[in-house]
Amino acid sequence: MTESQAADHHQDQTFVNGSILTMDGPVPSYAEAVTICGGKIVFVGAAADARERFPRAELRDLEGAAMLPGFIDAHSHLSFAFELAGQVNVGAPPVGPCQDIPSIIATLESFRSARNVPEGDWIIGYGYDQETLTERRHITKDDLDAQFPHHRVMLVHVSSHGAVLNSAALAWAGIDATTPTPDGGIISRVPGSQEPAGLLMETAYIHLVANRMPRPAEAQRLQLLDGAQQMYASNGYTHAQDGFASVADLEFYQTAAEAGLLYLDVAALGSFLEAGQWVGNPRYPLNGYSSRGESGGFKIAGMKILHDGSPQGRTAYMREPYLQGGPDGQSPWRGESTVPFEQLAAVVRQGIDAGVQVFTHANGDAAIDDVIRALDLTGVTSVDDRRTVVIHSQFQRPEHLGDYVRLGISPSYFTNHSYFWGDVHIANVGYERASFISPLKSALKHGLTVSNHTDFPVTGLNPFFVLWSAMSRTTRSGVILGAEERIDAYAALGAMTTGAAYQMFEERRKGRIAEGLLADFVIVSADPLHVDRDKITELTVLETIKEGVTVFKAPGGSKN
Ligand SMILES: [Zn+2]
C-alpha cells in the first residue's frame, strides 16, 4: 500500500459504470451507483441521485468491471501465509506455474532475483509434487545445484511430509553419505552409492530438517505481515481468518493491530488446547476489532476445536470403515476422533458457558455425530443464536441437516475438495457417500446459512476456484460428484460473502453492498453471474478495497 492510496480514504467516492452486484437479498440485485465516505457505504442507488446528493464525490469509473462485497474468508490459516510469503509456489497448474523441472528451476531463479536472496540464504519452494511433472521423477540435488551452488534450496512436498534439498541445504542439515536413514524415514540415495540424492521423506525430513528450520522472530513476522495480507487482498478478500491460533499468535496479532499494520479484518480462532489461558482472560477480549490503522483490525472470533483429521488422509472419523483400510494398513479402519467424546463435550461446554463462539473441525460423519451430541448436552438450541460452526462438515449425513437447524449450527463447507480429492474420496468411501460431500444445495434448502472456504494452505486462496467448485463439483478426472448438490453462482457467492459474514456475527457490518456497511469491495474482471461456469476460473481480481482504502490493485488492472 502506498500513501496516495491511503489518502483516498477521506475523499467521498462514487462508483459507477459497472456491474455492481450488491449480494443484498435472496435474488441478485444491481446498483447503478455506490457512494462511500469515511470507510462506509453511504449510498446505493441511481447514478443521478448519487450525483445530486454527493456532488463533490470523486467519480470512480468501473469501466464495465464487476464490483462485489469483499470476499470473506470463512476458514483458512493466515499464519501459514507468513511462511509462504517468504517462499515461492512451485506447484502445478491450476495452483502453481510448474509443469516440469526446467520450469521449477526458472521459478526459483526469478524468485531469487526478484527478492535479491543473498548466497547462503534459503530459497524455499512449496507445493512441489513430482506426480505432476512431465519428467515423472523427483527433482534431485544435482538438478538444483547446477543453478544454485551457493544458496540453500528446498522444495517442500505438497504433502508437507517431505522435501528435496540441494547440496548446500543438505550440508546445513548435516546429511551426507554417512548419515543413517532414521526409522520411519526415507533418505533417497544416488544410485550405487550412499550419497544423498536430495529427497527426504517422513521422519528424515521432519526430524532432520523441518523441526530445525529457523522460525521467523516477531520482528520478521511483522515485516512479513504485508506479504501475508497481500496473499488474501490480491484474491479479493477483505477479511482473513487464522483458523487455529495459539496464545502467542493472538498476542502477535494484537501487537500488529496496535502498530496499525493490519489493513484487512483479521479474525482468529483461539486454540482449544490453550483455552485455559485465554478464555475469560481480559487480556484476550472478544468484543470486536481493535486497530490503530485506517482500515482493518483484529478480533478473536471464537474457539477452534479439532475433532478429527482429513478424509483424503483417511484420518477423518467415519461411522463406517474406509474401503481401502487405514493409512498404515489398519483394517477395518474408520479413523478416530482427535480427543475422546467426554473431552470434546467439556470443551464445547466451556466455550458455550464463557460466551465464546465455538468452531469445531469435523470432517467425518462420526465426528459430526459427536459435535451434535456435545452441543445437545449444553442445552443450546437455534433460539440461543450461538451460531456454532462446524468447519468442513464434509461427510455429513442428510439427517445431520435437521440437527444443524435445531441446534443453530452453521456449516462451513469445503467444495474445493470435490476437485482436488474427489477421486480419492470415491475410492475411499464409494461414489454414493462421496457425492454428498459438502452438500450446499441440501443445506440451503433446509434454511441453513452456509459458507465455503479454501482452508488455505490446504487449497489455494483463489476465490473463483471456490466458486467454480461449488457450481461444478467436478473431480480432477472429470467425474461430477453429486450433480444434485451443485448450486448457482449467486448462491455460491453468498457462501463467500453474506454467509461467511453471518458466521462471524458480522452481517450488519460486511458481506453486502448496503448503506451503513463497510466500504469493503472486490472489483472483478467480469460479472460472475454472467460468465459460463467453465470460464469462472478465468475471472481475475482487479482491485480490492477495504473500508475505502485500496489494499490491492492488479498491475494493468482497473485504470482508476
Ligand atoms: Zn483448517
XYZ file of C-alpha atoms and ligand atoms in Angstrom:
561
model
C 0.000 0.000 0.000
C 1.183 3.497 -0.755
C 0.487 6.829 0.925
C -1.537 8.079 -2.019
C -3.810 5.037 -1.885
C -4.358 5.509 1.823
C -5.277 9.151 1.176
C -8.324 8.009 -0.838
C -9.949 7.128 2.453
C -11.045 10.657 3.279
C -12.415 11.573 -0.123
C -16.041 10.659 -0.907
C -16.160 8.417 -3.926
C -18.993 7.315 -6.181
C -18.566 4.102 -8.147
C -20.415 3.944 -11.466
C -20.433 2.248 -14.831
C -20.021 -1.351 -13.737
C -21.997 -4.415 -12.686
C -22.386 -3.590 -9.007
C -23.758 -6.802 -7.535
C -24.931 -5.965 -4.036
C -25.455 -9.528 -2.665
C -28.254 -7.861 -0.691
C -31.282 -10.149 -0.709
C -32.264 -13.628 -1.819
C -32.019 -12.861 -5.540
C -29.367 -10.890 -7.425
C -29.749 -7.138 -7.467
C -27.552 -4.494 -9.022
C -26.936 -0.866 -8.148
C -26.153 1.821 -10.687
C -24.026 3.778 -8.212
C -22.442 3.348 -4.799
C -21.051 6.228 -2.758
C -18.636 5.738 0.098
C -17.442 8.122 2.776
C -15.106 7.582 5.728
C -14.786 3.877 5.023
C -18.528 3.223 4.922
C -21.156 2.864 2.248
C -23.386 5.937 2.393
C -25.461 5.495 -0.748
C -26.619 2.665 -3.020
C -28.932 3.536 -5.893
C -29.320 5.510 -9.104
C -26.330 7.417 -10.513
C -28.350 10.634 -10.876
C -29.327 10.513 -7.198
C -25.729 9.880 -6.152
C -24.610 12.921 -8.166
C -27.264 15.086 -6.596
C -26.645 14.012 -3.023
C -22.842 13.811 -3.243
C -21.876 16.381 -5.870
C -18.276 16.611 -4.677
C -17.610 12.869 -4.597
C -14.796 11.678 -6.805
C -16.212 9.548 -9.628
C -14.784 6.064 -9.910
C -15.473 4.631 -13.372
C -15.594 0.841 -13.143
C -15.275 0.648 -16.944
C -17.696 -2.240 -17.160
C -15.996 -4.362 -14.486
C -17.999 -6.017 -11.727
C -17.985 -4.834 -8.118
C -18.992 -7.111 -5.259
C -18.665 -7.019 -1.484
C -15.121 -8.004 -0.464
C -14.773 -11.760 -0.090
C -14.844 -13.069 3.459
C -12.505 -15.918 4.217
C -14.697 -18.325 6.170
C -11.843 -20.609 7.104
C -8.138 -20.633 6.396
C -4.839 -20.271 8.181
C -3.394 -16.786 7.792
C -0.376 -17.768 9.893
C 0.779 -20.078 7.085
C 0.895 -17.077 4.797
C 3.799 -15.757 6.896
C 5.834 -18.762 5.966
C 4.625 -18.900 2.383
C 5.058 -15.152 1.885
C 8.770 -15.823 2.188
C 8.604 -18.810 -0.192
C 7.812 -19.476 -3.827
C 4.998 -21.551 -5.311
C 6.396 -24.445 -7.367
C 3.089 -26.305 -7.623
C 1.486 -27.446 -10.853
C -1.493 -25.824 -12.582
C -4.146 -24.914 -11.555
C -2.486 -23.976 -8.252
C 1.036 -23.145 -9.417
C 3.150 -22.443 -12.504
C 5.442 -25.514 -12.720
C 4.880 -28.433 -15.077
C 8.427 -29.743 -15.396
C 11.868 -29.497 -13.814
C 13.106 -26.604 -16.013
C 10.048 -24.551 -15.025
C 10.762 -25.230 -11.330
C 14.349 -24.043 -11.759
C 13.157 -20.955 -13.655
C 10.556 -20.155 -10.974
C 13.163 -20.466 -8.205
C 15.563 -18.287 -10.196
C 13.037 -15.498 -10.755
C 12.221 -15.586 -7.021
C 15.954 -15.360 -6.215
C 16.470 -12.350 -8.443
C 13.201 -10.588 -7.510
C 13.994 -10.887 -3.789
C 17.721 -10.479 -4.188
C 18.301 -13.527 -1.989
C 21.964 -13.455 -0.934
C 24.174 -16.524 -1.285
C 23.977 -18.751 1.778
C 20.312 -17.886 2.385
C 17.294 -20.109 1.875
C 15.141 -20.353 -1.226
C 12.131 -22.469 -0.314
C 9.520 -23.704 -2.761
C 6.113 -25.021 -1.674
C 3.539 -27.167 -3.461
C 6.191 -29.403 -5.054
C 4.569 -32.556 -6.473
C 6.632 -34.929 -8.608
C 3.438 -36.661 -9.822
C 2.532 -33.594 -11.832
C 5.923 -33.132 -13.546
C 6.251 -34.236 -17.159
C 9.517 -35.998 -16.193
C 7.577 -38.184 -13.728
C 10.541 -38.319 -11.375
C 11.758 -36.437 -8.347
C 13.969 -33.460 -8.924
C 17.474 -34.112 -7.475
C 20.118 -32.090 -5.672
C 22.139 -32.154 -8.931
C 19.265 -30.512 -10.834
C 19.189 -27.795 -8.171
C 22.965 -27.447 -7.669
C 23.505 -26.599 -11.341
C 21.631 -23.316 -10.883
C 22.074 -22.812 -7.139
C 25.532 -23.878 -5.994
C 25.647 -21.366 -3.124
C 22.039 -20.959 -1.930
C 20.225 -23.375 0.360
C 17.334 -24.630 -1.756
C 14.460 -26.748 -0.502
C 11.278 -27.822 -2.284
C 8.666 -28.849 0.258
C 6.454 -31.664 -0.965
C 2.754 -30.851 -1.345
C 2.012 -33.416 1.398
C 4.257 -31.484 3.874
C 5.765 -34.886 4.647
C 8.973 -34.476 2.671
C 11.241 -32.217 0.659
C 14.026 -32.159 -1.891
C 17.186 -30.341 -0.766
C 20.192 -29.196 -2.775
C 23.754 -29.817 -1.597
C 24.048 -26.591 0.402
C 20.788 -27.362 2.232
C 21.819 -30.988 2.865
C 25.120 -29.716 4.271
C 23.221 -27.342 6.606
C 21.142 -30.323 7.757
C 24.328 -32.352 8.262
C 23.080 -35.088 5.959
C 25.751 -36.908 3.961
C 26.777 -40.409 2.868
C 27.476 -41.380 6.484
C 24.013 -40.356 7.750
C 21.935 -43.427 8.618
C 18.324 -43.403 7.424
C 16.147 -42.901 10.527
C 13.333 -45.321 11.359
C 10.148 -44.406 9.524
C 12.055 -42.168 7.121
C 13.486 -42.093 3.639
C 16.784 -40.579 2.523
C 16.896 -41.099 -1.211
C 20.455 -42.013 -2.323
C 22.363 -41.575 -5.592
C 22.193 -44.988 -7.307
C 25.183 -47.215 -6.478
C 26.278 -45.072 -3.509
C 25.280 -43.822 -0.082
C 25.398 -40.198 -1.202
C 22.054 -38.445 -0.593
C 20.199 -37.637 -3.828
C 18.069 -34.804 -2.437
C 14.694 -36.291 -1.476
C 13.913 -36.773 2.218
C 10.579 -38.148 3.418
C 8.716 -38.577 6.722
C 10.968 -38.783 9.828
C 14.096 -37.980 7.804
C 12.503 -34.721 6.687
C 10.555 -33.916 9.843
C 13.298 -34.545 12.424
C 16.417 -33.646 10.450
C 15.038 -30.618 8.595
C 11.509 -29.323 9.280
C 11.779 -29.175 13.072
C 15.159 -27.471 12.844
C 14.276 -24.754 10.356
C 14.621 -21.307 11.904
C 11.209 -19.829 12.826
C 10.772 -16.169 11.921
C 11.019 -13.950 15.000
C 8.252 -11.451 15.832
C 10.079 -8.587 14.116
C 10.408 -10.683 10.980
C 6.792 -11.772 11.151
C 5.717 -8.141 11.433
C 7.724 -7.469 8.284
C 6.047 -10.390 6.521
C 2.612 -9.121 7.507
C 2.188 -7.084 4.344
C 3.121 -10.025 2.100
C 0.812 -12.324 4.063
C -2.134 -9.912 3.832
C -1.425 -9.359 0.141
C -1.945 -13.071 -0.492
C -5.536 -12.507 0.651
C -6.046 -8.992 -0.714
C -4.820 -9.982 -4.177
C -7.530 -12.638 -4.172
C -10.246 -10.152 -3.266
C -10.519 -10.955 0.440
C -11.080 -8.084 2.847
C -11.387 -10.468 5.807
C -8.884 -13.210 6.622
C -9.020 -15.923 9.221
C -6.363 -17.501 11.355
C -8.235 -20.730 11.855
C -6.165 -22.206 14.697
C -4.257 -19.623 16.678
C -2.033 -20.243 19.688
C -1.940 -17.703 22.519
C 1.376 -16.488 21.068
C -0.390 -15.945 17.715
C -3.198 -13.993 19.411
C -0.624 -11.747 21.046
C 1.200 -11.279 17.761
C -1.979 -10.070 16.048
C -2.763 -7.784 18.974
C 0.701 -6.246 18.596
C 0.234 -5.925 14.831
C -3.159 -4.242 15.232
C -1.727 -1.843 17.853
C 1.036 -0.956 15.413
C -1.552 -0.239 12.697
C -0.148 -2.999 10.493
C -3.393 -4.870 9.816
C -5.282 -3.379 6.890
C -7.592 -6.368 6.444
C -10.007 -7.599 9.086
C -8.193 -10.487 10.742
C -10.315 -12.879 12.796
C -8.564 -15.560 14.813
C -9.913 -18.727 16.346
C -8.057 -19.433 19.577
C -6.873 -22.977 20.099
C -8.952 -25.215 22.373
C -5.675 -26.712 23.602
C -4.845 -23.415 25.296
C -8.412 -22.436 26.179
C -7.474 -22.268 29.875
C -5.037 -19.455 29.125
C -7.219 -17.171 27.030
C -10.922 -17.944 27.536
C -12.320 -15.484 30.057
C -8.942 -13.717 30.367
C -9.396 -9.937 29.943
C -6.084 -9.748 28.053
C -7.843 -11.554 25.202
C -11.104 -9.648 24.776
C -13.787 -10.933 22.440
C -15.653 -7.700 21.759
C -14.840 -6.837 18.173
C -11.964 -5.420 16.204
C -9.092 -3.458 17.657
C -6.985 -1.340 15.364
C -4.812 1.717 15.092
C -4.865 1.576 11.299
C -7.013 3.291 8.717
C -8.750 0.073 7.761
C -8.900 -3.440 9.122
C -8.070 -4.714 12.561
C -8.022 -7.777 14.751
C -10.582 -9.737 16.676
C -10.681 -13.046 18.459
C -13.717 -14.602 16.811
C -14.040 -17.752 18.827
C -12.568 -21.067 19.856
C -11.300 -23.700 17.448
C -11.715 -27.327 18.406
C -10.196 -30.128 16.343
C -12.206 -33.319 16.360
C -10.807 -35.426 13.540
C -8.374 -35.462 10.624
C -8.805 -35.365 6.870
C -10.742 -37.705 4.581
C -8.035 -37.847 1.911
C -5.550 -38.850 4.600
C -8.106 -41.410 5.866
C -7.945 -39.827 9.303
C -11.475 -38.350 9.211
C -13.611 -40.142 11.821
C -16.283 -42.133 9.972
C -19.234 -44.311 11.011
C -18.261 -46.988 8.502
C -14.827 -48.362 7.609
C -12.800 -46.937 4.740
C -12.936 -49.224 1.723
C -9.134 -49.185 1.494
C -8.327 -49.559 5.191
C -6.216 -47.124 7.207
C -3.133 -45.125 6.278
C -0.871 -47.721 7.937
C -2.797 -50.674 6.521
C -5.186 -50.968 9.520
C -8.361 -52.873 8.657
C -11.135 -52.340 9.373
C -10.406 -48.652 9.878
C -12.822 -45.766 10.304
C -10.474 -43.138 11.637
C -10.516 -41.785 15.178
C -11.647 -38.690 16.985
C -8.861 -36.308 17.974
C -9.992 -36.286 21.591
C -12.355 -38.628 23.496
C -16.017 -37.584 23.428
C -16.016 -36.535 27.118
C -13.189 -34.104 26.466
C -14.962 -32.688 23.418
C -18.164 -32.260 25.430
C -16.262 -30.488 28.229
C -14.518 -28.015 25.947
C -17.722 -27.269 23.986
C -19.420 -26.547 27.307
C -16.511 -24.354 28.397
C -16.882 -22.258 25.236
C -20.661 -22.011 25.472
C -20.561 -21.114 29.199
C -17.957 -18.392 28.589
C -19.925 -16.862 25.716
C -17.267 -17.845 23.190
C -18.396 -18.857 19.716
C -17.407 -22.471 19.076
C -15.880 -23.607 15.777
C -15.254 -27.330 15.536
C -13.304 -29.019 12.783
C -15.211 -32.191 11.874
C -14.972 -33.973 8.525
C -16.309 -37.482 9.109
C -19.918 -38.384 9.903
C -18.913 -39.928 13.236
C -17.048 -36.755 14.225
C -20.120 -34.704 13.261
C -22.304 -37.051 15.367
C -20.052 -36.238 18.338
C -20.256 -32.475 17.839
C -24.050 -32.630 17.620
C -24.196 -34.737 20.786
C -21.788 -32.427 22.630
C -23.792 -29.326 21.729
C -27.047 -31.063 22.636
C -25.635 -31.666 26.133
C -25.178 -27.910 26.658
C -28.892 -27.309 26.075
C -28.161 -24.643 23.449
C -30.589 -24.564 20.513
C -31.108 -22.340 17.473
C -33.177 -19.975 19.640
C -29.987 -19.023 21.522
C -28.360 -17.860 18.274
C -24.862 -19.075 19.194
C -24.029 -19.917 15.559
C -21.811 -22.844 16.402
C -19.798 -23.523 13.247
C -18.813 -26.992 12.080
C -15.786 -26.369 9.883
C -15.682 -28.646 6.829
C -18.796 -30.759 7.628
C -17.671 -32.659 4.547
C -19.005 -36.158 5.142
C -22.233 -35.010 6.648
C -25.259 -37.330 6.535
C -28.598 -36.000 5.258
C -30.123 -36.410 8.736
C -27.453 -34.136 10.228
C -29.013 -31.159 8.455
C -32.090 -31.287 10.671
C -29.840 -31.354 13.751
C -27.911 -28.345 12.461
C -31.175 -26.432 12.055
C -32.418 -27.449 15.502
C -29.155 -26.584 17.283
C -28.355 -23.441 15.300
C -25.197 -24.962 13.787
C -23.863 -23.282 10.662
C -21.698 -25.367 8.324
C -18.555 -24.029 6.677
C -18.098 -26.261 3.647
C -15.087 -27.049 1.507
C -16.160 -27.702 -2.104
C -12.597 -27.429 -3.459
C -12.227 -30.972 -2.146
C -14.557 -32.243 -4.867
C -11.885 -31.275 -7.407
C -8.619 -31.971 -5.576
C -9.524 -35.186 -3.734
C -12.926 -36.173 -5.177
C -11.452 -39.169 -6.960
C -9.681 -40.238 -3.759
C -12.951 -39.965 -1.813
C -14.751 -42.180 -4.335
C -12.050 -44.828 -3.798
C -12.225 -44.388 -0.005
C -15.975 -44.362 0.646
C -17.689 -45.150 -2.683
C -19.429 -42.796 -5.088
C -22.722 -42.532 -3.224
C -21.191 -41.310 0.052
C -18.611 -39.172 -1.734
C -21.265 -37.436 -3.840
C -22.908 -35.920 -0.734
C -19.657 -34.166 0.200
C -20.200 -30.520 1.235
C -23.933 -30.596 0.408
C -24.556 -26.877 -0.080
C -27.784 -27.278 -2.011
C -29.403 -29.502 0.621
C -28.201 -27.273 3.452
C -29.638 -24.152 1.795
C -32.923 -25.996 1.206
C -33.051 -26.674 4.937
C -32.731 -22.949 5.534
C -29.181 -23.129 6.891
C -26.767 -20.265 6.366
C -23.572 -21.697 4.908
C -20.088 -20.604 3.995
C -17.480 -22.116 1.693
C -13.744 -21.963 2.304
C -10.282 -22.826 0.993
C -8.644 -23.997 4.227
C -5.541 -22.308 2.778
C -2.805 -23.571 2.603
C -4.610 -26.903 2.044
C -6.001 -25.408 -1.188
C -5.160 -22.070 -2.798
C -6.928 -18.815 -1.969
C -8.328 -18.266 -5.494
C -11.994 -17.333 -4.832
C -13.044 -18.129 -8.389
C -11.868 -21.692 -7.977
C -14.043 -21.954 -4.858
C -16.948 -20.513 -6.839
C -16.382 -22.937 -9.700
C -16.029 -25.976 -7.435
C -19.329 -25.165 -5.683
C -21.047 -24.818 -9.056
C -19.459 -27.758 -10.863
C -18.455 -30.349 -8.235
C -16.178 -31.953 -10.782
C -13.185 -34.096 -9.822
C -9.695 -33.848 -11.260
C -10.524 -36.823 -13.514
C -13.803 -35.223 -14.644
C -16.369 -37.115 -12.541
C -19.315 -34.983 -11.377
C -19.533 -35.515 -7.635
C -23.232 -35.121 -6.816
C -24.838 -33.093 -9.618
C -27.902 -32.517 -7.409
C -25.757 -30.564 -4.907
C -24.469 -28.083 -7.499
C -25.506 -24.508 -6.777
C -25.741 -21.421 -8.942
C -23.224 -18.583 -8.967
C -25.319 -16.319 -6.748
C -25.698 -18.926 -4.015
C -22.014 -19.825 -4.347
C -21.032 -16.153 -3.956
C -23.336 -15.919 -0.953
C -21.247 -18.599 0.777
C -18.187 -16.321 0.401
C -19.886 -13.062 1.401
C -23.203 -12.944 3.271
C -22.983 -16.496 4.645
C -19.435 -16.037 5.895
C -20.360 -12.657 7.449
C -23.248 -14.297 9.309
C -20.953 -16.977 10.711
C -18.719 -14.205 12.083
C -21.723 -12.327 13.581
C -20.856 -9.517 11.163
C -23.825 -9.490 8.793
C -24.635 -5.920 9.819
C -21.082 -4.838 9.128
C -19.998 -6.552 5.912
C -20.858 -9.117 3.241
C -23.316 -6.935 1.293
C -23.241 -3.627 -0.535
C -25.790 -1.687 1.500
C -25.914 1.679 3.205
C -24.200 1.730 6.587
C -21.958 -1.271 5.897
C -18.196 -1.125 5.454
C -16.867 0.025 2.083
C -15.239 -3.378 1.513
C -15.243 -4.305 -2.171
C -13.645 -6.505 -4.755
C -13.561 -5.346 -8.350
C -13.626 -8.339 -10.694
C -12.811 -8.507 -14.417
C -16.389 -9.598 -15.253
C -19.671 -10.348 -13.514
C -19.546 -13.945 -12.223
C -23.308 -14.254 -12.778
C -22.839 -13.674 -16.485
C -19.867 -15.902 -17.195
C -20.153 -19.531 -18.311
C -19.499 -21.905 -15.461
C -16.388 -23.294 -17.070
C -14.957 -19.809 -17.617
C -15.436 -18.746 -13.982
C -11.849 -19.608 -13.065
C -10.622 -17.168 -15.714
C -12.025 -14.228 -13.748
C -9.422 -12.021 -12.104
C -9.353 -9.565 -9.210
C -8.615 -6.053 -10.483
C -8.754 -4.248 -7.171
C -9.557 -4.856 -3.530
C -10.860 -2.053 -1.350
C -11.040 -2.249 2.447
C -13.023 0.479 4.197
C -12.479 2.747 1.228
C -8.732 2.118 1.060
C -7.303 0.372 -1.997
C -5.338 -2.510 -0.500
C -4.610 -4.304 -3.769
C -4.559 -3.252 -7.374
C -3.677 -5.595 -10.233
C -0.864 -4.319 -12.443
C -2.560 -3.011 -15.574
C -5.978 -3.608 -13.966
C -8.654 -1.023 -13.306
C -7.444 2.285 -14.746
C -8.593 4.485 -11.873
Zn -8.201 -25.604 8.661
